[in-house]
Coordinates of C-alpha atoms in Angstrom, one line a residue:
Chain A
X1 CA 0.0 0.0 0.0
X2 CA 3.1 2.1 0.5
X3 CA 3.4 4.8 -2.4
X4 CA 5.7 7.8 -2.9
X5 CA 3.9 11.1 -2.6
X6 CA 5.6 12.9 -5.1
X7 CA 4.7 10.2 -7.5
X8 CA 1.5 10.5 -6.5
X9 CA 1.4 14.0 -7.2
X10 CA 3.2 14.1 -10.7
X11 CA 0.4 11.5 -11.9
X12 CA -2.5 13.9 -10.4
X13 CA -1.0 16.6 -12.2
X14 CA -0.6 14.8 -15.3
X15 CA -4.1 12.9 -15.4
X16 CA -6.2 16.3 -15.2
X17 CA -9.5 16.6 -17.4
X18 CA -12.2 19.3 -17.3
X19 CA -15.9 19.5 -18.6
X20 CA -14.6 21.1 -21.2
X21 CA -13.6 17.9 -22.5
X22 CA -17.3 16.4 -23.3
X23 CA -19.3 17.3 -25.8
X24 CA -22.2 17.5 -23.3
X25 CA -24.8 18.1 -26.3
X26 CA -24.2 14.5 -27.7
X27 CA -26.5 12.0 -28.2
X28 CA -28.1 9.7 -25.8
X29 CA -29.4 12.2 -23.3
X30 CA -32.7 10.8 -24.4
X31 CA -32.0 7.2 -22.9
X32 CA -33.2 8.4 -19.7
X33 CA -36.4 6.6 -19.3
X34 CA -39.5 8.5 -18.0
X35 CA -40.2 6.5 -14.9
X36 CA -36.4 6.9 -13.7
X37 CA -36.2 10.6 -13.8
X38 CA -37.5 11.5 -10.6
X39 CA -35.5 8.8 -8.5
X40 CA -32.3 9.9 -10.6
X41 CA -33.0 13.3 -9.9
X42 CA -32.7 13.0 -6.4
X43 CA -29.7 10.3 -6.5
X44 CA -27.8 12.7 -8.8
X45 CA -28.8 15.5 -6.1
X46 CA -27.4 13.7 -3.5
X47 CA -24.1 12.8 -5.0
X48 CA -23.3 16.2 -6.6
X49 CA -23.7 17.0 -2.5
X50 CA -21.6 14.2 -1.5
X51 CA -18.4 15.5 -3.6
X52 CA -19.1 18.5 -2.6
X53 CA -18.7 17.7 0.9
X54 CA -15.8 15.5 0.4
X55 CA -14.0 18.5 -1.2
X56 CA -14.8 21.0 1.9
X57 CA -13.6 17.5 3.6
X58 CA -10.4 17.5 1.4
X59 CA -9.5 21.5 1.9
X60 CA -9.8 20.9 6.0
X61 CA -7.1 17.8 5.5
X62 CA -4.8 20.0 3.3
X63 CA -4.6 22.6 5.9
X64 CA -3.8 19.5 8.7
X65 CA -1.0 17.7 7.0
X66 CA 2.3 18.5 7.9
X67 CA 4.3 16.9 4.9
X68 CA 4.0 19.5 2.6
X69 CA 3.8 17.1 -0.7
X70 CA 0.6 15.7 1.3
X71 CA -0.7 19.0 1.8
X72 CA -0.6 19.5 -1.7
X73 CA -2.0 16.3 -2.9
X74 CA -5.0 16.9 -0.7
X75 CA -5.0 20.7 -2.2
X76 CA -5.5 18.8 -5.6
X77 CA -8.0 16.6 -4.3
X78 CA -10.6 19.3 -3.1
X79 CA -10.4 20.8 -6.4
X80 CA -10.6 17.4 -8.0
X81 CA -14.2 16.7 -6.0
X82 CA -15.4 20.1 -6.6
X83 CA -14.8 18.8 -10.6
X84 CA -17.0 15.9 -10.0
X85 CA -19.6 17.4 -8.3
X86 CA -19.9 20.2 -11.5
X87 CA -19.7 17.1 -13.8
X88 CA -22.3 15.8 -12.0
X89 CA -24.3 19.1 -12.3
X90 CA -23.4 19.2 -16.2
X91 CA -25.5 15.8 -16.4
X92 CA -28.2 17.1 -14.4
X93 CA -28.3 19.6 -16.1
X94 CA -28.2 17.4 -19.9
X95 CA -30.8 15.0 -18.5
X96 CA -33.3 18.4 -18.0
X97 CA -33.2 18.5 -14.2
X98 CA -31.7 21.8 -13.7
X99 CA -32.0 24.5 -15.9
X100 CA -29.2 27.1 -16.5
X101 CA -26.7 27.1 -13.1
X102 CA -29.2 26.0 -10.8
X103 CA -28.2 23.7 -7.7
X104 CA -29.9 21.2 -6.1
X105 CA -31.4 21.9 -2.8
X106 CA -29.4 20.3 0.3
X107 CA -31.6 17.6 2.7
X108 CA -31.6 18.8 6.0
X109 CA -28.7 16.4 6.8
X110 CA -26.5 17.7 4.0
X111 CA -26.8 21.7 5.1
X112 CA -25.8 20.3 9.1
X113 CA -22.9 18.3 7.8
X114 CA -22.0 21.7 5.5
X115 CA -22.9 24.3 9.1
X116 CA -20.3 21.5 10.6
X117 CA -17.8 21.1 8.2
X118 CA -17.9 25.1 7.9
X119 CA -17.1 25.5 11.5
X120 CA -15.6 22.4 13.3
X121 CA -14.1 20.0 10.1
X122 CA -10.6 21.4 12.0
X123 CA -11.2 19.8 15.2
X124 CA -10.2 16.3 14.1
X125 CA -7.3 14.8 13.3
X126 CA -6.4 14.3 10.1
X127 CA -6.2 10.8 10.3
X128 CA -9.8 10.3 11.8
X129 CA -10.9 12.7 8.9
X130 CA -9.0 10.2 6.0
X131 CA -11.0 7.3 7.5
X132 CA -14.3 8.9 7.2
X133 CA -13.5 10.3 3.7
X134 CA -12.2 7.1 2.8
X135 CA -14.9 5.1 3.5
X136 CA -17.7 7.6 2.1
X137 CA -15.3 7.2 -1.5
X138 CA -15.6 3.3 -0.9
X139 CA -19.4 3.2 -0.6
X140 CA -19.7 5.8 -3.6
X141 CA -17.2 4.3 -5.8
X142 CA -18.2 0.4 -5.0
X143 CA -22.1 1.2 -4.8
X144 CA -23.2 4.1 -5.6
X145 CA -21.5 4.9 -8.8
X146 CA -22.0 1.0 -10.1
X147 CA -25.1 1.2 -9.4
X148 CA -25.8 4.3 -11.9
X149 CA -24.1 2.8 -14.0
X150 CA -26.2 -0.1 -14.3
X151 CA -29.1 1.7 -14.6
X152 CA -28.0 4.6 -16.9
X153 CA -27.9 3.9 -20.4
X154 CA -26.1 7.3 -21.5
X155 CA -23.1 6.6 -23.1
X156 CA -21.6 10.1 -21.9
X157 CA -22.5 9.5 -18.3
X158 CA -20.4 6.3 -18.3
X159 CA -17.3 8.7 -20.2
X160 CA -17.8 10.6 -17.1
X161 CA -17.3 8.6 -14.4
X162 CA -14.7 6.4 -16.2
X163 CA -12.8 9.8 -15.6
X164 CA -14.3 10.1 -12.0
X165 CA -13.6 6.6 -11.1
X166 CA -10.2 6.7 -12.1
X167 CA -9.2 10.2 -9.7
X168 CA -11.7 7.9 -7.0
X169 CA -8.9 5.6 -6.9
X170 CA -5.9 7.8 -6.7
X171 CA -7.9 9.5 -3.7
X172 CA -8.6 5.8 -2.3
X173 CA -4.7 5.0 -2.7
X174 CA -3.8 8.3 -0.7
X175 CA -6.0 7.4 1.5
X176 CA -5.3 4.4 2.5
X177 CA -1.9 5.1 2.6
X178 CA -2.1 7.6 5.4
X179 CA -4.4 5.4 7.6
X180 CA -1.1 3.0 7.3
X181 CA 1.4 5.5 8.2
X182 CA -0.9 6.7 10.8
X183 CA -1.3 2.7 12.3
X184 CA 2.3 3.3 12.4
X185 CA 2.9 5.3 14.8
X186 CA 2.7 4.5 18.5
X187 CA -0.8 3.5 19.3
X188 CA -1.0 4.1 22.9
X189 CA -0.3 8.0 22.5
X190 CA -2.6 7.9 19.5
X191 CA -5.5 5.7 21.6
X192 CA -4.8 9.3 24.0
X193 CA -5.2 11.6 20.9
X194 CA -8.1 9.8 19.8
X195 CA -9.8 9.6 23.1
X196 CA -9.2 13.6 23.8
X197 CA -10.5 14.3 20.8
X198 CA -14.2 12.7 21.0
X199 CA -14.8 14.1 24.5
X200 CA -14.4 17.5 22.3
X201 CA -18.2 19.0 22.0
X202 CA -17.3 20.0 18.3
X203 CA -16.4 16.1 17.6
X204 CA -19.5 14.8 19.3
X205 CA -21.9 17.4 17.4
X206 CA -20.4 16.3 14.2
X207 CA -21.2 12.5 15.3
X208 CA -24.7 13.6 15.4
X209 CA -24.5 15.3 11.9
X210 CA -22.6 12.1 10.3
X211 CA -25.1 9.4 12.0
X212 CA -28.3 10.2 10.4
X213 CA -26.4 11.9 6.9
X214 CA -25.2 8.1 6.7
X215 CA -28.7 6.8 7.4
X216 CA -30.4 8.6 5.5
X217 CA -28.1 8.1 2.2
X218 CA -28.3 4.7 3.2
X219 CA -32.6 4.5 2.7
X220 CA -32.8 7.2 0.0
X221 CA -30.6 4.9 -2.7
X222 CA -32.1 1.4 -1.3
X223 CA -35.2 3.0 -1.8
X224 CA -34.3 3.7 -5.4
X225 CA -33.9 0.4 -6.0
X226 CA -29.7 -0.3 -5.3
X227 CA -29.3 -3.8 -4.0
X228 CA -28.2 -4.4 -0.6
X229 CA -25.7 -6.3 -1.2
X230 CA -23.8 -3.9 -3.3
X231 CA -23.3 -2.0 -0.1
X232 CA -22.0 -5.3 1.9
X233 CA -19.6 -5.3 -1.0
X234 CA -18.3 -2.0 -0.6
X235 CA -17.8 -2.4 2.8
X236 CA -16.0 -5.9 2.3
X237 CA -13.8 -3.7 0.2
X238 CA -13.1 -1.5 3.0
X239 CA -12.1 -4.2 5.1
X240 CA -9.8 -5.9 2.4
X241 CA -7.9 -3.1 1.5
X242 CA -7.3 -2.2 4.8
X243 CA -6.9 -6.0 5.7
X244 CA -3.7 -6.4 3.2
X245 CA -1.3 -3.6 5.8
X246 CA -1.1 -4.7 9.7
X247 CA -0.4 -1.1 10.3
X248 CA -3.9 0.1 9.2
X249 CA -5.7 -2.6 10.5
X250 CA -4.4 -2.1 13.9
X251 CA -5.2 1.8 13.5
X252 CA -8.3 2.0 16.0
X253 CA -10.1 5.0 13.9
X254 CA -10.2 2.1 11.0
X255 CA -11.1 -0.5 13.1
X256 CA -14.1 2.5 14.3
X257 CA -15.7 3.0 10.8
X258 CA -15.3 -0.6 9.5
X259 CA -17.3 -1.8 12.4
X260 CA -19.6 1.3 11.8
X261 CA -20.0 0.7 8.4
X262 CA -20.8 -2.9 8.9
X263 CA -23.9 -1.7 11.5
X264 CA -24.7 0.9 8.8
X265 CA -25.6 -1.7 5.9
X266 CA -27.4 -4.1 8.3
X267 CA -30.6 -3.1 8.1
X268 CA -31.7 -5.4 10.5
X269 CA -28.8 -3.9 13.4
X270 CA -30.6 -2.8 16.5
X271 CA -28.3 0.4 16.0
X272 CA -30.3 1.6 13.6
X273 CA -33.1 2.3 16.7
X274 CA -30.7 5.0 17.6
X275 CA -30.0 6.3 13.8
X276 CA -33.6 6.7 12.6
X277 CA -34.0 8.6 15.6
X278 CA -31.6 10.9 14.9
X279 CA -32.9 11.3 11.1
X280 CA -36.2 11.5 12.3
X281 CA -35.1 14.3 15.1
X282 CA -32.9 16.2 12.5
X283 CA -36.0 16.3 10.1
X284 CA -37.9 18.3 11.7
X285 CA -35.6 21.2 12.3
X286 CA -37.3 23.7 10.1
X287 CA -34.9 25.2 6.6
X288 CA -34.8 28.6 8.3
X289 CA -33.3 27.8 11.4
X290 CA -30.3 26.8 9.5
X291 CA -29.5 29.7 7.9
X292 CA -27.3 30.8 4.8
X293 CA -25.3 28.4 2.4
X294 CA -21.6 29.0 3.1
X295 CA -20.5 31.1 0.1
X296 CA -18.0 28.4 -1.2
X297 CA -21.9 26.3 -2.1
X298 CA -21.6 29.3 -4.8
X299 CA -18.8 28.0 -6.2
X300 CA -20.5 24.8 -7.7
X301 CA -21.2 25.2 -11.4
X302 CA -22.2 23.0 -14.6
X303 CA -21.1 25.6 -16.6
X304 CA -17.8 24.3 -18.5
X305 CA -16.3 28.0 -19.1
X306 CA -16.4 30.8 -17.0
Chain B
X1 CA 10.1 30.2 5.4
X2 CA 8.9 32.3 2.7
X3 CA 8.1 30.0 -0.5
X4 CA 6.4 31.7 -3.6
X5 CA 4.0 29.8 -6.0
X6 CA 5.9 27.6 -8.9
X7 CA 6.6 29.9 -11.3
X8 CA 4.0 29.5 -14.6
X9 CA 5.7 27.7 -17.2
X10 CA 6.5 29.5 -20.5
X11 CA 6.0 26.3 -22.2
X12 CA 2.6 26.2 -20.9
X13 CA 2.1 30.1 -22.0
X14 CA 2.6 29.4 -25.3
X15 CA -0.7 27.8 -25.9
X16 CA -2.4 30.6 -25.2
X17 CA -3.4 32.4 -28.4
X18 CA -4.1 35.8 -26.4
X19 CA -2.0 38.7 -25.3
X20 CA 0.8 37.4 -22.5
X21 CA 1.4 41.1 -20.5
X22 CA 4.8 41.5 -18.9
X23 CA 4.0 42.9 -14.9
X24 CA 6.6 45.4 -15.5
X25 CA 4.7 46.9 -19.1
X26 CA 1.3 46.6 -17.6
X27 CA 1.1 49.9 -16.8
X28 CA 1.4 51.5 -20.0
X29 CA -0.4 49.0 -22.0
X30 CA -4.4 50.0 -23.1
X31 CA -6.3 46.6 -21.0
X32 CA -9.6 48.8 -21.3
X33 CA -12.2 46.4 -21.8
X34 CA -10.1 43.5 -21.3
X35 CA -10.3 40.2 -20.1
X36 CA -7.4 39.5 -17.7
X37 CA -6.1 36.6 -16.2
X38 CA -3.5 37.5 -13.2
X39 CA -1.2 34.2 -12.3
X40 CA -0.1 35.3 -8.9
X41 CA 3.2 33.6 -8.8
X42 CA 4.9 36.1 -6.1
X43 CA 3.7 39.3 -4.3
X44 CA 3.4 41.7 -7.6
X45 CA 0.0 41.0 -7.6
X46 CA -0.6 42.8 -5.0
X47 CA 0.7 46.2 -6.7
X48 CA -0.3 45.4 -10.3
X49 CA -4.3 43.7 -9.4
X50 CA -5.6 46.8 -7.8
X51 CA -4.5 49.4 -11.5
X52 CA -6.0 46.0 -13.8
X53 CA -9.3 46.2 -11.8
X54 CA -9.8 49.9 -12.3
X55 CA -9.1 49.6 -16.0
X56 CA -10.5 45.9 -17.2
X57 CA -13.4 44.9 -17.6
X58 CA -13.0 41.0 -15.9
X59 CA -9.9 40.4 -14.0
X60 CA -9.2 36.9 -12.5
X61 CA -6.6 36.5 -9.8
X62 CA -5.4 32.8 -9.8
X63 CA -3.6 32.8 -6.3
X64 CA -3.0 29.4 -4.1
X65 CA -0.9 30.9 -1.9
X66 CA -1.2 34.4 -0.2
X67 CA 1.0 36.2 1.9
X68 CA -0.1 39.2 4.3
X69 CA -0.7 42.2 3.6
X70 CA -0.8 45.2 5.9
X71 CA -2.4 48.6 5.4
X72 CA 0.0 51.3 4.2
X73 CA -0.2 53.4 6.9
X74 CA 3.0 55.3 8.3
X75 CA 4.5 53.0 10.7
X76 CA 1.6 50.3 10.6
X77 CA 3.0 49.7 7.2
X78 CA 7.0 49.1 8.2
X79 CA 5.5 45.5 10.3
X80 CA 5.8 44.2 7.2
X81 CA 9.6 43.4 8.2
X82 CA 8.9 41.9 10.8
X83 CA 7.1 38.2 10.1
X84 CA 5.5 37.3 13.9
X85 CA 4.1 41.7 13.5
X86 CA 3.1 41.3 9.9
X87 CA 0.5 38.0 10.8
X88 CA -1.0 39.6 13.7
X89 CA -1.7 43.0 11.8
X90 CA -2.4 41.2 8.3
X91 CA -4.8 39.0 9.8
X92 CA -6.8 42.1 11.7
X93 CA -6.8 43.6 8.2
X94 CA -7.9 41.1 6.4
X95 CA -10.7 40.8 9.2
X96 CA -12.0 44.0 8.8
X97 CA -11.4 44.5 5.1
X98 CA -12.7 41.5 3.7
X99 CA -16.2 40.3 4.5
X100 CA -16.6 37.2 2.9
X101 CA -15.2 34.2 5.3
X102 CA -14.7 32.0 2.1
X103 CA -12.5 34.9 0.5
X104 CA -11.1 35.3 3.9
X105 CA -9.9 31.2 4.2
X106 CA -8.3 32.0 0.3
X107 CA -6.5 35.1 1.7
X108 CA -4.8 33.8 4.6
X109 CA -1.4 32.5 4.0
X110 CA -1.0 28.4 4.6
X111 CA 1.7 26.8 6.7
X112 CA 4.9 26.8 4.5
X113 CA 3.4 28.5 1.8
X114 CA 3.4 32.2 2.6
X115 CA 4.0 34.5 0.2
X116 CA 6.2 37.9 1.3
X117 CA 4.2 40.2 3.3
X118 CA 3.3 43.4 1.3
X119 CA 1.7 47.1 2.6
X120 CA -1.1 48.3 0.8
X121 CA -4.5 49.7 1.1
X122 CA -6.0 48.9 -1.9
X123 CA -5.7 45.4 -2.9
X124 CA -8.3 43.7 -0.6
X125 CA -10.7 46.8 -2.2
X126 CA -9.6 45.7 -5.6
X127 CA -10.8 41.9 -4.4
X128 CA -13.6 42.8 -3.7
X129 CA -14.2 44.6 -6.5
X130 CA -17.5 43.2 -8.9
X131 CA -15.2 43.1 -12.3
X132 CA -13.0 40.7 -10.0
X133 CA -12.4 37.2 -9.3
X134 CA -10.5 35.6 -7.0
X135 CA -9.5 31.6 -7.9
X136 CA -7.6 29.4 -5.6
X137 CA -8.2 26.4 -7.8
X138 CA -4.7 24.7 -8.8
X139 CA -4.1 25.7 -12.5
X140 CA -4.3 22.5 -14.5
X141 CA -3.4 23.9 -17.6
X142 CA -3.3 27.0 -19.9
X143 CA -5.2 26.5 -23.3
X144 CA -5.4 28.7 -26.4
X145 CA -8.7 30.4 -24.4
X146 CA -7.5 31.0 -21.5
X147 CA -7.1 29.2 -17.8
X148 CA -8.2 25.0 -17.2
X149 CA -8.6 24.7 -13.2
X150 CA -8.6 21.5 -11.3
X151 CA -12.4 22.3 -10.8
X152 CA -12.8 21.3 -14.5
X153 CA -13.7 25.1 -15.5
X154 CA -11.7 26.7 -18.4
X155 CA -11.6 30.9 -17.9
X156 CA -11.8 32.6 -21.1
X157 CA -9.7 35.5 -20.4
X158 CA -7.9 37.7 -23.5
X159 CA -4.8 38.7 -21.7
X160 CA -2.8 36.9 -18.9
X161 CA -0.2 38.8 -16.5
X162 CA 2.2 36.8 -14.2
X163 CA 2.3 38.3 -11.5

């Protein structure tokens, strides 16, 4: 699992692609079928709010890393998911669910995670942060993302995310990599880090933002018809990749959001008494006790030029 | 340490089909009406993007890193030399001067990558300005049109200045 940064880097800097690069008038737009529109709509919404996320996710982990090459990898990163989430627009936008450079609205979950990311995404260490990001990009590249494919017959929607899939897994690669040099170090001191950080009141407000976000995804997509198992899969990934170094797998944040996950996609878990709560709670705080949008939400376009 | 941005590759320039402005020669050139693309690649920018805003009609400052910059004030303006005096009064500047918190985040200098501290009064005005447009995006590539970010946007400008 051991790379070298500034290899890494080079090849982010040499695989670059815009939207620019599609001819987003090209046939096939059409192949959408009627009856999958409306569930699409939404599962596009909630992906283009996913990246988006990640990359506010990804800017808070450049600013935490004290290698600098890191630092810039992650720099490229956050600009790399702010791409996918505008690609993802520019389909929206093909397939007639947006008009002009209009922007999904944010669930209730989404705008809490964005208030938290917004004020608090610095209050964990970077390593706990990689984890989290790191399994979000397993579930979206090993579920989510198949799944749309499956279902979408548009030959420029698979072009896309051939190109998104493929920076997926130099992020995944980073990832992972840091989780090992982080299972590295010794774990005692790190169990202390770890502990003093969840006791913070920023850290455990963000656990109640990230529960029912999770949850919530979780039942939107199953509801639009993604098999099950395609999330035991991506969670089996998880645990494989991480599986193959003894550093990660000893790294106690991993060892946290692998057994997480694995409560997440069991339907069945009596933990998810305690998450449906939480969605159910968070649902009913009313849009204008939240506030503005950030003004980086402003930055998200489908627009290929500027 | 005091780092400045990779300086932009001539190479790379060439692609551009536009106008490619010396910082130096800005000054006398006619950008009314213009397009501009400012590559902040050291501290000019903060001289040369407040004269481009009051004379272009779009300027875009591509700046990942950012140094502080104090007002230019008798005195205030000298803490420049000094690096600990320069972040403390940069940051209250930028505070008070800049109200955006996003624009605020893409002002402040980053661990390792600070940029020279600079004195001036007009530059957070300038960034503020509607005909401008601050990018922190990593610059992907240049293209005959203009600027390709790592956002996936390409920005059509007609000149570019590195700055």
């Amino acid at each position: 699992m051991a790379i070298v940064l500034e290899d890494m880097l080079t090849r982010i800097q040499e695989r670059q692609w815009a939207l620019g690069d599609f001819d987003w008038q090209a046939s096939g737009a059409n192949r959408i079928r009627p009856d999958q529109r409306e569930h699409l709509k939404e599962f596009m919404a909630d992906l283009v709010w996913i990246e988006h996320v990640g990359a506010r996710g990804f800017a808070a982990l450049a600013d935490k890393a004290d290698d600098p090459v890191l630092g810039e990898i992650y720099r490229w990163f956050h600009a790399e998911e702010q791409r996918h989430a505008n690609a993802e627009l520019a389909l929206m936008r093909r397939w007639g669910m947006i008009d002009g450079d209009d922007i999904p609205e944010a669930n209730t979950n989404i705008r809490l995670v964005i208030e938290w990311l917004d004020s608090s995404a610095h209050t964990l260490p970077l390593g706990v942060l990689t984890t989290v990001i790191a399994l979000l990009e397993v579930a979206l590249d090993g579920a989510l993302v198949t799944f749309l494919l499956d279902e979408v017959d548009d030959p420029l929607c698979h072009e896309v995310f051939a190109r998104i899939n493929a920076d997926e897994s130099r992020h995944l690669a980073v990832d992972f990599h840091v989780m090992e040099l982080m299972g590295m170090r010794p774990q005692v001191r790190e169990a202390l880090v770890q502990l003093a950080t969840l006791v913070r009141p920023q850290v455990l407000v963000g656990l109640l933002v990230y529960l029912p976000l999770l949850s919530r995804m979780r039942d939107n997509i199953v509801r639009m018809g993604l098999n099950e198992q395609r999330l035991y899969q991506a969670v089996r990934r998880f645990d494989e990749v991480g599986s193959r170094s003894h550093h990660t797998r000893r790294y106690r944040p991993y060892q946290l959001a692998r057994w997480h996950a694995r409560m997440v996609v069991n339907r069945r878990h009596p933990y998810h008494l305690l998450a449906d709560t939480l969605v159910s709670l968070t649902g009913r705080i009313p849009q204008r006790a939240l506030g503005p949008l950030p003004s980086w939400v402003r930055s998200l376009t489908s627009e290929p030029t500027a | 340490m005091i780092v400045t941005a990779a300086a932009v590759d001539p190479a790379h320039l060439a692609a551009f089909s536009g106008a490619v402005v010396d910082p130096a020669t800005a000054a006398g050139i006619d950008l009314t009406g213009c397009r501009i693309a400012v590559v902040v690649t050291g501290s000019q920018a903060v001289d040369l993007v407040p004269s481009l805003v009051g004379r272009a009609a779009l300027v875009k400052v591509f700046q990942r890193d950012a140094g502080w910059v104090v007002p230019e004030v008798p005195l205030v303006g000298q803490v420049r030399h000094v690096p600990c005096l320069a972040a403390l009064v940069g940051r209250a500047h930028l505070r008070y001067r800049i109200r955006d918190p996003e624009q605020r985040r893409q002002l402040t200098p980053r661990r390792g990558r600070v940029l020279a501290p600079r004195s001036s009064n007009a530059f957070y005005r300038a960034i503020e300005a509607d005909n401008c447009q601050l990018i922190s995006w990593p610059i992907a590539r240049i293209t005959a049109h203009g600027v390709v970010t790592a956002d996936g946007i390409e920005h059509w400008v007609d000149t570019i200045v590195p700055a």
